N, CA, C and O atoms as CSV, one atom per row, in Angstrom:
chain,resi,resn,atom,element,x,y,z
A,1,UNK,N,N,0.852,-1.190,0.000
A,1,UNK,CA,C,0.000,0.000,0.000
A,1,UNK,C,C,0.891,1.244,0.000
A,1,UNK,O,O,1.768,1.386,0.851
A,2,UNK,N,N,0.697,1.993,-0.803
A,2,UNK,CA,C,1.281,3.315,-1.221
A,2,UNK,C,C,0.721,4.400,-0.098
A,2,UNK,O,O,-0.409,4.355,0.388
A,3,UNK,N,N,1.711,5.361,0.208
A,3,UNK,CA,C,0.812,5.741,1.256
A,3,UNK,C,C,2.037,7.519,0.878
A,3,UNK,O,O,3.237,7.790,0.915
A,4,UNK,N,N,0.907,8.149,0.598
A,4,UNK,CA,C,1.960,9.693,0.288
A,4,UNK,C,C,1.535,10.799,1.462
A,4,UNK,O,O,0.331,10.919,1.692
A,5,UNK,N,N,2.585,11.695,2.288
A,5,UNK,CA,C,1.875,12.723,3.056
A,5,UNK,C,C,2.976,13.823,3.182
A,5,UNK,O,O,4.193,13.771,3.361
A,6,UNK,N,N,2.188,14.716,3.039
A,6,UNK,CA,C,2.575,15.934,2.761
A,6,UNK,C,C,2.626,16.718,4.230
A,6,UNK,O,O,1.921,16.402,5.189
A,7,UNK,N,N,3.449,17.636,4.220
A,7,UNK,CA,C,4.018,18.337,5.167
A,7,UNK,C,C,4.799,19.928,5.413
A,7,UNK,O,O,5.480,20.386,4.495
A,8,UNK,N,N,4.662,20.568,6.493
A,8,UNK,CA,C,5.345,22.192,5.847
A,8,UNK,C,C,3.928,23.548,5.631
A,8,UNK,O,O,4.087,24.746,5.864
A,9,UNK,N,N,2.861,23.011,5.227
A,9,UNK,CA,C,2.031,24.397,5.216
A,9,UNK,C,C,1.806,25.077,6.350
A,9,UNK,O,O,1.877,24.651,7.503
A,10,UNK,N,N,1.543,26.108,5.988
A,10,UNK,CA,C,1.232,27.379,6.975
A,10,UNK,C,C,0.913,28.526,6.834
A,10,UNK,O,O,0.279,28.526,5.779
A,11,UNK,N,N,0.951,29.846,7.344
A,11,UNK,CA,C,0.568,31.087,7.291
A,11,UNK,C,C,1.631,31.585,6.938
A,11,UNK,O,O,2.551,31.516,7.754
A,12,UNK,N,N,1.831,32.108,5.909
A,12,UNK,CA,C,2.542,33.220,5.575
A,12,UNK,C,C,2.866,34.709,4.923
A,12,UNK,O,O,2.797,34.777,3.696
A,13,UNK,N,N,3.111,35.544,5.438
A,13,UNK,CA,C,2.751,36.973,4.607
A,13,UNK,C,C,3.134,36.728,3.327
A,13,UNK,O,O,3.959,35.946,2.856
A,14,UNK,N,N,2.203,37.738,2.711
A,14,UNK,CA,C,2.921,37.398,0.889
A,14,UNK,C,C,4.424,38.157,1.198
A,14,UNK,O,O,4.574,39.003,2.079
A,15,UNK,N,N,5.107,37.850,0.619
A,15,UNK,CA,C,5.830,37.497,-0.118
A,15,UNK,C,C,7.121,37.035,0.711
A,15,UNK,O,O,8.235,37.549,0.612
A,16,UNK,N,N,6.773,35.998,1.524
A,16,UNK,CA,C,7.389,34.748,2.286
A,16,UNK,C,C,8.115,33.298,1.734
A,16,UNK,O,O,8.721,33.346,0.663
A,17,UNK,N,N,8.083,32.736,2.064
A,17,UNK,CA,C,8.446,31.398,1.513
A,17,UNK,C,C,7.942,30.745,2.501
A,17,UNK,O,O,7.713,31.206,3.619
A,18,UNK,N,N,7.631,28.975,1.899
A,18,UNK,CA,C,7.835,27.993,2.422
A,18,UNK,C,C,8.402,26.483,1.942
A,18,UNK,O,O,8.632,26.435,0.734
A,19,UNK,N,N,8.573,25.681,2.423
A,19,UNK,CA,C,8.958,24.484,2.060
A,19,UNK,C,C,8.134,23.409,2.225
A,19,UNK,O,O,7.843,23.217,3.405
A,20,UNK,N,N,7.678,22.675,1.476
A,20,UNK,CA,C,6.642,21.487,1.354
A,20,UNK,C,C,7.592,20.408,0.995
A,20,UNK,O,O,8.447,20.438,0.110
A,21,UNK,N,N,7.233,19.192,2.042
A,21,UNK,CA,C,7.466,17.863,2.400
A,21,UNK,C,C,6.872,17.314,2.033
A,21,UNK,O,O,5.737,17.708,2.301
A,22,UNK,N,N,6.878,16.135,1.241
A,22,UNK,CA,C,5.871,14.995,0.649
A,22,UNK,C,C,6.754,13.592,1.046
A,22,UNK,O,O,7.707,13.395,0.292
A,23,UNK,N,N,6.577,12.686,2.032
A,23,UNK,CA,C,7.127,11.438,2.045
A,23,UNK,C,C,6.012,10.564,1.625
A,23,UNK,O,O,4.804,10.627,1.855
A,24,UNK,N,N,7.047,9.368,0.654
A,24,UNK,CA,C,6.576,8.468,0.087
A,24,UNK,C,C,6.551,6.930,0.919
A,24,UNK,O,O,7.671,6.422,0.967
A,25,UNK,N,N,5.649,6.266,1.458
A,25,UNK,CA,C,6.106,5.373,2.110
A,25,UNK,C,C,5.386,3.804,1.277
A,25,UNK,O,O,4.719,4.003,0.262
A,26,UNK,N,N,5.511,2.798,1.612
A,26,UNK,CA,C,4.790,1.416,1.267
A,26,UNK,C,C,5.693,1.111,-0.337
A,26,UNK,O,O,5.543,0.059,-0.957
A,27,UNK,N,N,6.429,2.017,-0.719
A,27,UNK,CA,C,7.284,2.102,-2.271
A,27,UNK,C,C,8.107,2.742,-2.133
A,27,UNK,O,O,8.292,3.717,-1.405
A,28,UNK,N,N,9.190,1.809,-3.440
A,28,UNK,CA,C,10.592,3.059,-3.365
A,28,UNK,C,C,10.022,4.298,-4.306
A,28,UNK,O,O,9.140,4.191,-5.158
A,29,UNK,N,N,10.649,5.345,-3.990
A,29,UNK,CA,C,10.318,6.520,-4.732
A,29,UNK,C,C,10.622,6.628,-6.313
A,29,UNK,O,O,9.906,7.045,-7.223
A,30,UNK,N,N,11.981,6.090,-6.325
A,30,UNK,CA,C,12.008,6.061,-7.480
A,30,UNK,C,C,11.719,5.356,-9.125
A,30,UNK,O,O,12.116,5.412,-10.289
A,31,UNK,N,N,10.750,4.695,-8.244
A,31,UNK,CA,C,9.796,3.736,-9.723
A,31,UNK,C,C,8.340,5.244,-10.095
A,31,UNK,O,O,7.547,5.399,-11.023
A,32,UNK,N,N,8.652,6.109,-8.722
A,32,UNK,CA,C,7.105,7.230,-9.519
A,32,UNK,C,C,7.542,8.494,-9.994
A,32,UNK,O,O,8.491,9.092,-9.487
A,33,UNK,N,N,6.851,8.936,-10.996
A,33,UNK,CA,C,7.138,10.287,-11.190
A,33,UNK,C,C,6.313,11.112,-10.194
A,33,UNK,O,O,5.329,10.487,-9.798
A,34,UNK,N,N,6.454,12.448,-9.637
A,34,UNK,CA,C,5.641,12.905,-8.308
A,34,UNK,C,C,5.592,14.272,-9.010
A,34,UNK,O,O,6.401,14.844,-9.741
A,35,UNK,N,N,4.180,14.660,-8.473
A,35,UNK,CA,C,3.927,15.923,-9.031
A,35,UNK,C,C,3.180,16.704,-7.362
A,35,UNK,O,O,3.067,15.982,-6.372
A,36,UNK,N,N,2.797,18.041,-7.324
A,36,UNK,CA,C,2.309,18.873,-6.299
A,36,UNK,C,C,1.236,19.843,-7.304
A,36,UNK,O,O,1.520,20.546,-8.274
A,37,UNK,N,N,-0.442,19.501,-6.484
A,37,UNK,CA,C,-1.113,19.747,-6.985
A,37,UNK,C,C,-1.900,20.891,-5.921
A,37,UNK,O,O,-2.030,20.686,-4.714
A,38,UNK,N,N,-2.362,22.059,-6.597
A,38,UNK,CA,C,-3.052,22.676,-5.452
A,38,UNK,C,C,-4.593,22.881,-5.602
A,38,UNK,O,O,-5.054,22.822,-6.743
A,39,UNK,N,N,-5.563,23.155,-4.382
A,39,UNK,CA,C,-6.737,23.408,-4.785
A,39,UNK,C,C,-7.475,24.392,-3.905
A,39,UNK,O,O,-7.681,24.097,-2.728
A,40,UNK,N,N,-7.909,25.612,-4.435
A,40,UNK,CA,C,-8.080,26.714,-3.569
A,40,UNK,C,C,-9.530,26.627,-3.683
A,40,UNK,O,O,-10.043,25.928,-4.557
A,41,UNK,N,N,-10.528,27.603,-2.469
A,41,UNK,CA,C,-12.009,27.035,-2.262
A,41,UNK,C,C,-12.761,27.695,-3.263
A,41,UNK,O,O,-12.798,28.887,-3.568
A,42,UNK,N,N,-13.509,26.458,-3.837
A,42,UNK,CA,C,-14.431,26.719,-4.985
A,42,UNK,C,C,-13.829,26.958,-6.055
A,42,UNK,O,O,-14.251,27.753,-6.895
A,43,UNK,N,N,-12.565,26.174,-6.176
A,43,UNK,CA,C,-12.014,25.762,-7.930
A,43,UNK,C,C,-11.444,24.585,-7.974
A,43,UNK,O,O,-11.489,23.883,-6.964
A,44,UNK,N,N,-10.873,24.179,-9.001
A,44,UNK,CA,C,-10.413,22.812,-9.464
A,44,UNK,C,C,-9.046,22.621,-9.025
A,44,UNK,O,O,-8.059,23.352,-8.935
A,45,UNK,N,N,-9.296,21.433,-8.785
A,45,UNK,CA,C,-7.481,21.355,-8.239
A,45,UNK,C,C,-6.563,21.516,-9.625
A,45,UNK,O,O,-6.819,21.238,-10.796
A,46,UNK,N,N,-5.471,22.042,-9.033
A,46,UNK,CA,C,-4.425,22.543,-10.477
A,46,UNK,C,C,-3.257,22.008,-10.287
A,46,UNK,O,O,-2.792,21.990,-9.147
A,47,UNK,N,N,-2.654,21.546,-11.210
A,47,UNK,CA,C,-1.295,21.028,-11.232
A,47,UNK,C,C,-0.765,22.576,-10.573
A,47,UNK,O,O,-1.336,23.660,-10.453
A,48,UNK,N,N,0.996,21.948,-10.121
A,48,UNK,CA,C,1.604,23.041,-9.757
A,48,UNK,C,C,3.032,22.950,-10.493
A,48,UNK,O,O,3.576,23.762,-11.240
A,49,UNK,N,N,3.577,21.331,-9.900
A,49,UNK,CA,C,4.873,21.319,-10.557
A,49,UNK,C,C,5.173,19.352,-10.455
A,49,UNK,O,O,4.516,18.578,-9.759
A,50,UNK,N,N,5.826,19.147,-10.969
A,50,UNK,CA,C,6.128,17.311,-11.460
A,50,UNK,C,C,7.455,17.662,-11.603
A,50,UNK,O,O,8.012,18.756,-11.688
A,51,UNK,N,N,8.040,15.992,-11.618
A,51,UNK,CA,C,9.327,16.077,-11.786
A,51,UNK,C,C,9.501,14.866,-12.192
A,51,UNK,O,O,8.536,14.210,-11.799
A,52,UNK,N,N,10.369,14.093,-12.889
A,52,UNK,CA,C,10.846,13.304,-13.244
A,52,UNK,C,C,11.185,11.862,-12.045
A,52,UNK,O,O,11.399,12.106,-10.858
A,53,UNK,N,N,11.185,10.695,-12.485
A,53,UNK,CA,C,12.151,9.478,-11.423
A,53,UNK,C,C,13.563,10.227,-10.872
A,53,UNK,O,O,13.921,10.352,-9.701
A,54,UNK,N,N,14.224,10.669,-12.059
A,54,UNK,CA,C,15.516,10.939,-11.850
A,54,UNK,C,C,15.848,12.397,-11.667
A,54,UNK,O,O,17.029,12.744,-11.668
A,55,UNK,N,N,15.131,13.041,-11.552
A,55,UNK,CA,C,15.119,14.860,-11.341
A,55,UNK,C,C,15.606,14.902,-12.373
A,55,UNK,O,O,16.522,15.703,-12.188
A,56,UNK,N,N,15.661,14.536,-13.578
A,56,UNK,CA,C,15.949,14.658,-14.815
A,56,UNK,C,C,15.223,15.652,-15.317
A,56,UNK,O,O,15.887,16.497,-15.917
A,57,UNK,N,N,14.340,15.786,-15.279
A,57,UNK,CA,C,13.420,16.700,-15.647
A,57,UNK,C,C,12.369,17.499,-14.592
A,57,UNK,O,O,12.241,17.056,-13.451
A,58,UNK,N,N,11.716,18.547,-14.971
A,58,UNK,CA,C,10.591,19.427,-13.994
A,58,UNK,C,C,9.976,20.218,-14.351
A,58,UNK,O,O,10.712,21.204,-14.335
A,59,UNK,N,N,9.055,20.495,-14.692
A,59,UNK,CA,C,7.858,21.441,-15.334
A,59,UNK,C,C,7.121,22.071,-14.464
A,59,UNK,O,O,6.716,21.365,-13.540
A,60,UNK,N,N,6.827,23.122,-14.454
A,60,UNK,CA,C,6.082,24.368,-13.842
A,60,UNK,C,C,4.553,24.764,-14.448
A,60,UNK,O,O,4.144,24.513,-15.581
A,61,UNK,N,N,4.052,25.242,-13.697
A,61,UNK,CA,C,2.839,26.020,-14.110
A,61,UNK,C,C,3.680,27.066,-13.872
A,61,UNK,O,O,4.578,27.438,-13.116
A,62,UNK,N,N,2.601,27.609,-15.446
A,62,UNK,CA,C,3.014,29.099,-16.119
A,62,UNK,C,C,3.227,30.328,-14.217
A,62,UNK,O,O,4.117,31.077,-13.814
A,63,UNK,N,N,1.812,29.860,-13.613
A,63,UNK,CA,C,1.274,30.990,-12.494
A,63,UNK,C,C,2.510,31.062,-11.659
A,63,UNK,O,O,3.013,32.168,-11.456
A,64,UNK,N,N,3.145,29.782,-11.062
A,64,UNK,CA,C,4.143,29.672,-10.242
A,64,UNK,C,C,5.816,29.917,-10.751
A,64,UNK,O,O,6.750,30.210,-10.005
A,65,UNK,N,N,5.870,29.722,-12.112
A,65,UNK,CA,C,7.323,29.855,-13.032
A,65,UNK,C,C,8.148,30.581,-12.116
A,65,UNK,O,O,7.800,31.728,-11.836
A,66,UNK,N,N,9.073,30.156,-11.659
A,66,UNK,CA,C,10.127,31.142,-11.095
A,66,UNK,C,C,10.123,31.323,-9.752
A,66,UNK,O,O,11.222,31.264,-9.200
A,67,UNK,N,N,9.228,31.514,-9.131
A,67,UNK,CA,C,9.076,31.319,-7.329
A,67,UNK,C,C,9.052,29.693,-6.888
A,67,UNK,O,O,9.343,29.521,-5.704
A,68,UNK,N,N,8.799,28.667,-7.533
A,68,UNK,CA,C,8.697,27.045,-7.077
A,68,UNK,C,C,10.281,26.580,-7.840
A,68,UNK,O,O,10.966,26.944,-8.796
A,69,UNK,N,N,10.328,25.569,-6.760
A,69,UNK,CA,C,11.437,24.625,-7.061
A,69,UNK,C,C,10.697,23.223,-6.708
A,69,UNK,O,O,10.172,23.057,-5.607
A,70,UNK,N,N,10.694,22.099,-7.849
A,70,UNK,CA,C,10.708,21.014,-6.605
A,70,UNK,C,C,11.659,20.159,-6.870
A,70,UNK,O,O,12.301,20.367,-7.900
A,71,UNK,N,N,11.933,19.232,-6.211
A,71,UNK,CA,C,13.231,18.723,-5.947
A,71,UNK,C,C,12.662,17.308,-5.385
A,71,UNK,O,O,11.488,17.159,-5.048
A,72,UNK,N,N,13.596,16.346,-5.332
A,72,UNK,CA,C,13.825,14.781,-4.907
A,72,UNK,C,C,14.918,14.262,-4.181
A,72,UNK,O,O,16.003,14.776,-4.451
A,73,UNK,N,N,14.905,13.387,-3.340
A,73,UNK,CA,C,15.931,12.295,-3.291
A,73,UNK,C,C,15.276,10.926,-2.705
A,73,UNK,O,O,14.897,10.505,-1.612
A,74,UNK,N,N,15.353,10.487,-4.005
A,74,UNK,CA,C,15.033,8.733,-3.679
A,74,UNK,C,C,15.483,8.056,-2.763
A,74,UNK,O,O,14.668,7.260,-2.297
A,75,UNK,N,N,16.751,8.055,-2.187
A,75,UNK,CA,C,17.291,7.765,-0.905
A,75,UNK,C,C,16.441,8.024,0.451
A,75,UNK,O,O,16.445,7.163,1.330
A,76,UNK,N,N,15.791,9.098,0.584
A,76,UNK,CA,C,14.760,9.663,1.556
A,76,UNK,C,C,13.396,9.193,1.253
A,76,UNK,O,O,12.605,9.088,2.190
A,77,UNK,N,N,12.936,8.822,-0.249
A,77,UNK,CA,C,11.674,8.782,-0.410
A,77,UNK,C,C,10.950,9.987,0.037
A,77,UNK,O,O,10.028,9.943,0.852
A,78,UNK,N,N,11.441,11.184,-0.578
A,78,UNK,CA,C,11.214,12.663,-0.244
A,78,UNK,C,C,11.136,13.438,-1.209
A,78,UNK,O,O,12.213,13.560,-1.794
A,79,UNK,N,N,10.022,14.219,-1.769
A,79,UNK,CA,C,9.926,15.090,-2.014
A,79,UNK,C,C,9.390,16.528,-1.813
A,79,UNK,O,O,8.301,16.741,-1.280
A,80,UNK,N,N,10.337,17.657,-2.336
A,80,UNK,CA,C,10.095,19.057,-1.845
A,80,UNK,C,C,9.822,19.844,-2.659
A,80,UNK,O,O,10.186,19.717,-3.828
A,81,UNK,N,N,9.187,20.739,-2.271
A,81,UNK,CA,C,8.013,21.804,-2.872
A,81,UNK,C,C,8.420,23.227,-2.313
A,81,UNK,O,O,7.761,23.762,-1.422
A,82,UNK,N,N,9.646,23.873,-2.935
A,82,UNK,CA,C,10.135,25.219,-2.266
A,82,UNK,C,C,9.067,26.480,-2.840
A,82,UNK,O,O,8.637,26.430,-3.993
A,83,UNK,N,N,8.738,27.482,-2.002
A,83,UNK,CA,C,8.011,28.537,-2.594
A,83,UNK,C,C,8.371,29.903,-2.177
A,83,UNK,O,O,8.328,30.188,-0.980
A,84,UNK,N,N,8.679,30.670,-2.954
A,84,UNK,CA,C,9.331,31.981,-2.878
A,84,UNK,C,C,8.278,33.307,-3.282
A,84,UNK,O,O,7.243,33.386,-3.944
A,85,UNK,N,N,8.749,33.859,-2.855
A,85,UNK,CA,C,7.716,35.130,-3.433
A,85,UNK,C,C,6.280,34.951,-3.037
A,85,UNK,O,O,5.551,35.252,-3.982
A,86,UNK,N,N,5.574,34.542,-1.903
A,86,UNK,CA,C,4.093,33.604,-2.032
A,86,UNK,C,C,3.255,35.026,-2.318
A,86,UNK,O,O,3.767,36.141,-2.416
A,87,UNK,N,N,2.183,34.779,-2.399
A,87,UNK,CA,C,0.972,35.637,-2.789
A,87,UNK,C,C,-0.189,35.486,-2.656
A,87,UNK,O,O,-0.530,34.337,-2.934
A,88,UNK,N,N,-0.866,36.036,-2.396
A,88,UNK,CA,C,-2.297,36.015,-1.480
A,88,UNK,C,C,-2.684,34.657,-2.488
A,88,UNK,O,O,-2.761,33.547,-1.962
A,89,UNK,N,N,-2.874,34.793,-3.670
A,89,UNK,CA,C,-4.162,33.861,-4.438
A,89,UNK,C,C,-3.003,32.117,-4.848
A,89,UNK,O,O,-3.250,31.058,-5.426
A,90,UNK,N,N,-1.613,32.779,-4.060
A,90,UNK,CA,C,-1.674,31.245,-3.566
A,90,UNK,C,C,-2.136,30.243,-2.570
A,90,UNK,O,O,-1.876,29.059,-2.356
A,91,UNK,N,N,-2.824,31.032,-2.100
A,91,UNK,CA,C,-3.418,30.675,-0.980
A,91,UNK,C,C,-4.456,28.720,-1.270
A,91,UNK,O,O,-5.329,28.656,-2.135
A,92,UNK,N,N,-4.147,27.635,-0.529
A,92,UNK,CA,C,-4.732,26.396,-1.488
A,92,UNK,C,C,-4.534,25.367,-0.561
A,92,UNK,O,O,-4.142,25.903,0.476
A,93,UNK,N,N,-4.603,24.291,-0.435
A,93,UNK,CA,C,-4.625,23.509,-0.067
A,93,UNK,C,C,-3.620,22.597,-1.087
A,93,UNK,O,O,-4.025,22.277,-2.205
A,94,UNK,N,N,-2.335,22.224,-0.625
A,94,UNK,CA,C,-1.061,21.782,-1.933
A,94,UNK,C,C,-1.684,20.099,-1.297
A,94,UNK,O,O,-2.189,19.761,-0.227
A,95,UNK,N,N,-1.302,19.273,-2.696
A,95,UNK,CA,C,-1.217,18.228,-2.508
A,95,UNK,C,C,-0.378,17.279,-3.293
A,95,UNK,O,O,-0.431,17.330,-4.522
A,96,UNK,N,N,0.477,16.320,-2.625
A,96,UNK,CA,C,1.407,15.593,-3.480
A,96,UNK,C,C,0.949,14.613,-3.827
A,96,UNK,O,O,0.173,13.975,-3.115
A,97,UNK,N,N,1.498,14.050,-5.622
A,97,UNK,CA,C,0.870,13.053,-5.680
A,97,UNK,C,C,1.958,12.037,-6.353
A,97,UNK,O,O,3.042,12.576,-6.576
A,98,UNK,N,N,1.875,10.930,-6.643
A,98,UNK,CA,C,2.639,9.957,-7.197
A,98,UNK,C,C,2.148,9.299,-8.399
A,98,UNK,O,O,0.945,9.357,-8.650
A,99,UNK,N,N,2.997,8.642,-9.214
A,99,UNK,CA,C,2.212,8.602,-10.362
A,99,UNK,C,C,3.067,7.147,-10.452
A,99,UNK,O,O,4.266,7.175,-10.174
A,100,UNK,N,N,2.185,5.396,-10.994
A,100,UNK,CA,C,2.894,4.787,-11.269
A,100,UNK,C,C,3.404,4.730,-12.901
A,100,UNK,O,O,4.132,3.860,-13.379
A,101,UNK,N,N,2.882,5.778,-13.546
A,101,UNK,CA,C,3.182,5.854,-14.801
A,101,UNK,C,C,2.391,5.259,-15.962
A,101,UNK,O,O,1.861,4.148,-15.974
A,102,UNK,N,N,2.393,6.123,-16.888
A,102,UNK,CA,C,1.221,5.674,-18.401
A,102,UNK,C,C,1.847,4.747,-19.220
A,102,UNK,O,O,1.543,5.161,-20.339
A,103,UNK,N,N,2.475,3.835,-19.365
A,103,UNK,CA,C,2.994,3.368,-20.449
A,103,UNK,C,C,4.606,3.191,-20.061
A,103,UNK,O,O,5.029,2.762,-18.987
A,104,UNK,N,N,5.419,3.639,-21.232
A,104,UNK,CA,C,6.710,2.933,-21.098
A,104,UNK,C,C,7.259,4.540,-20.028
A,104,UNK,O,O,6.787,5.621,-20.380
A,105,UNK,N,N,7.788,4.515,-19.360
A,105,UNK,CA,C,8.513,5.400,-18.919
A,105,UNK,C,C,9.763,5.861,-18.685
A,105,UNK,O,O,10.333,5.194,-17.822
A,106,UNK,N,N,10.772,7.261,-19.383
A,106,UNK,CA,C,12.452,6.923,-19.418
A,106,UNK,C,C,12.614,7.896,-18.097
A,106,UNK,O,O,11.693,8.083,-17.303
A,107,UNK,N,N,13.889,8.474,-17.983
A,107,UNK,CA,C,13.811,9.244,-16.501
A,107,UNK,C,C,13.614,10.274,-16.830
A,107,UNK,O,O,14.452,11.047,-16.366
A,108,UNK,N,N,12.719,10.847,-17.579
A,108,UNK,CA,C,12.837,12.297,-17.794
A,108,UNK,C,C,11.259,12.447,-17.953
A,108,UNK,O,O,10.680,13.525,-18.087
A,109,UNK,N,N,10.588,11.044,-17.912
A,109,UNK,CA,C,9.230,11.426,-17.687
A,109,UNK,C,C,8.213,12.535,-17.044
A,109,UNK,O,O,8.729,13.121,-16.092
A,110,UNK,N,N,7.053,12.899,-17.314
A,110,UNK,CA,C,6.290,13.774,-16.454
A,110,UNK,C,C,5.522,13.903,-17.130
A,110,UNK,O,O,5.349,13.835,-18.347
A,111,UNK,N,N,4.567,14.279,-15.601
A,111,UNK,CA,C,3.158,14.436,-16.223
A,111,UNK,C,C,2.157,15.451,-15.003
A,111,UNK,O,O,2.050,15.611,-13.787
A,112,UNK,N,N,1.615,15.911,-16.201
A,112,UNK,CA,C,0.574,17.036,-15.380
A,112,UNK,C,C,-0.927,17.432,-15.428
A,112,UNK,O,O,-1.596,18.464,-15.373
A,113,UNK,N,N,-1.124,16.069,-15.560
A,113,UNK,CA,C,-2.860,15.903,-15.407
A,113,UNK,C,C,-3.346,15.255,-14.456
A,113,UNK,O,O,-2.806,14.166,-14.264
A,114,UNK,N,N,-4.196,15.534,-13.770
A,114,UNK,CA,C,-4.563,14.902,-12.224
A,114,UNK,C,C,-4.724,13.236,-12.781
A,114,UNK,O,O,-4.478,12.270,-12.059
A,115,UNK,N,N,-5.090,13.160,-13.906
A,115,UNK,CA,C,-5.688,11.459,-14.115
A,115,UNK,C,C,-4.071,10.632,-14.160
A,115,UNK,O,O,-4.008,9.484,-13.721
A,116,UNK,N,N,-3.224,11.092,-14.537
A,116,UNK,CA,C,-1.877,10.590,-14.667
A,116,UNK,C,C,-1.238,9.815,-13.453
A,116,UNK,O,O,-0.648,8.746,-13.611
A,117,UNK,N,N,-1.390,10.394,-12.301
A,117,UNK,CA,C,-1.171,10.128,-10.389
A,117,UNK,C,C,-2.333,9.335,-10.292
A,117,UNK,O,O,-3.483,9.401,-10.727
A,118,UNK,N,N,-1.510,8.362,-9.404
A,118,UNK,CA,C,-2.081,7.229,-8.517
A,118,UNK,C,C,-2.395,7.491,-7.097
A,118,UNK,O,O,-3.492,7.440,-6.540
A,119,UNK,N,N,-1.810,7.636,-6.853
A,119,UNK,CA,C,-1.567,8.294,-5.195
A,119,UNK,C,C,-1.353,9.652,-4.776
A,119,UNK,O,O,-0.589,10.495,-5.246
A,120,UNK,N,N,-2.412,9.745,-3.511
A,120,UNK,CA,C,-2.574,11.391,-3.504
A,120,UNK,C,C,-2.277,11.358,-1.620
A,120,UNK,O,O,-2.316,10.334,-0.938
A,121,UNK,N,N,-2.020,12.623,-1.159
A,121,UNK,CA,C,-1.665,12.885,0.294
A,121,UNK,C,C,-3.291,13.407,0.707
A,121,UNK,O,O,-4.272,13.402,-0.037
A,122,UNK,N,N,-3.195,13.938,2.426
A,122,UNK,CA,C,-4.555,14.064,2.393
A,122,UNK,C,C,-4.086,15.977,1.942
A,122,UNK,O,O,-5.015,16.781,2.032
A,123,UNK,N,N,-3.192,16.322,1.659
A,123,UNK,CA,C,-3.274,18.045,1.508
A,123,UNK,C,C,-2.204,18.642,3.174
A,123,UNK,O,O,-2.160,18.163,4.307
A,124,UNK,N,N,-1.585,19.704,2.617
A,124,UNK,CA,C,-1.558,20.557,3.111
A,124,UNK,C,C,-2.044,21.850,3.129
A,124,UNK,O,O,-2.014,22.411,2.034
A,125,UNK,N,N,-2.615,22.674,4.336
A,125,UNK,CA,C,-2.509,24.223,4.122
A,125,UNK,C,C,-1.730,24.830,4.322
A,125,UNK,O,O,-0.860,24.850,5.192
A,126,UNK,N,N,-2.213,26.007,2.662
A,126,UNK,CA,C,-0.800,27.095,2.526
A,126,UNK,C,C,-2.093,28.023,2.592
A,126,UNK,O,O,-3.160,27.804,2.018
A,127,UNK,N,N,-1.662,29.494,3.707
A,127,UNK,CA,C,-2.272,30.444,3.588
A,127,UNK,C,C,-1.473,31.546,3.307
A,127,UNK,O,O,-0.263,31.452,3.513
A,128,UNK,N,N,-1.805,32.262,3.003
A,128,UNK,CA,C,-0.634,33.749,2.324
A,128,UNK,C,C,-1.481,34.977,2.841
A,128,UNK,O,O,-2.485,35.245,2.181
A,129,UNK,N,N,-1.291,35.493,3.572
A,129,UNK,CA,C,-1.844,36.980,4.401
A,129,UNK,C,C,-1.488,37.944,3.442
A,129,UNK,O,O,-0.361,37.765,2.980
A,130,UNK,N,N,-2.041,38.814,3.045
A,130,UNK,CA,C,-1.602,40.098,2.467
A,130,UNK,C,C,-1.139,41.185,3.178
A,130,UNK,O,O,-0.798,42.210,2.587
């Protein structure tokens, strides 16, 4: 049993940072590609950022480009979700997810559609004060 949970939200003035924790447990990390999805009240949850098995690769939403980092180490079964610059209408509920993958997969895989992930955390809150 796959079991993902997320960690790190909180209150923060805009234009703060924080760091988001996602441990992977019941699997090694590095058979999934892992993505961080957010969902603020009364909209759709939105991709945020994915990354590759091998941090080979990492893709952004356009909204976040440049303030997010996320990052891996399979050794930890850990992944992180850095955020810089925050801003009120980031304000969301982040959630990590794991993906056992569509088909053939090389390390540079990714993907950023909620149907793609297998495994989801129950959420963290991120609030951003203005």
């Amino acid at each position: 049993q796959v079991h993902v949970a997320e960690s790190g939200g909180g209150l923060v003035q805009a234009g703060g940072s924080l760091r988001l924790s996602c441990i992977v447990s019941g699997s090694y990390l590095t058979v999934h590609v892992m993505g961080w999805f957010r969902q603020a009240p009364g909209k759709e949850r939105e991709f945020v950022a994915t990354i590759s098995r091998t941090a080979q690769n990492t893709y952004y939403a356009d909204s976040m480009q440049g303030r997010v980092t996320i990052s891996r180490d399979n050794a930890k079964n850990t992944v992180w979700l850095q955020m810089n610059n925050l801003r009120p209408e980031d304000t969301a509920v982040y959630y990590c997810a794991a993906s056992q993958g569509r088909g053939v997969m090389s390390g540079s895989t990714i993907y950023m559609q909620r149907d793609e992930y297998d495994y989801w955390g129950q959420g963290t809150q991120v609030t951003v004060a203005s």
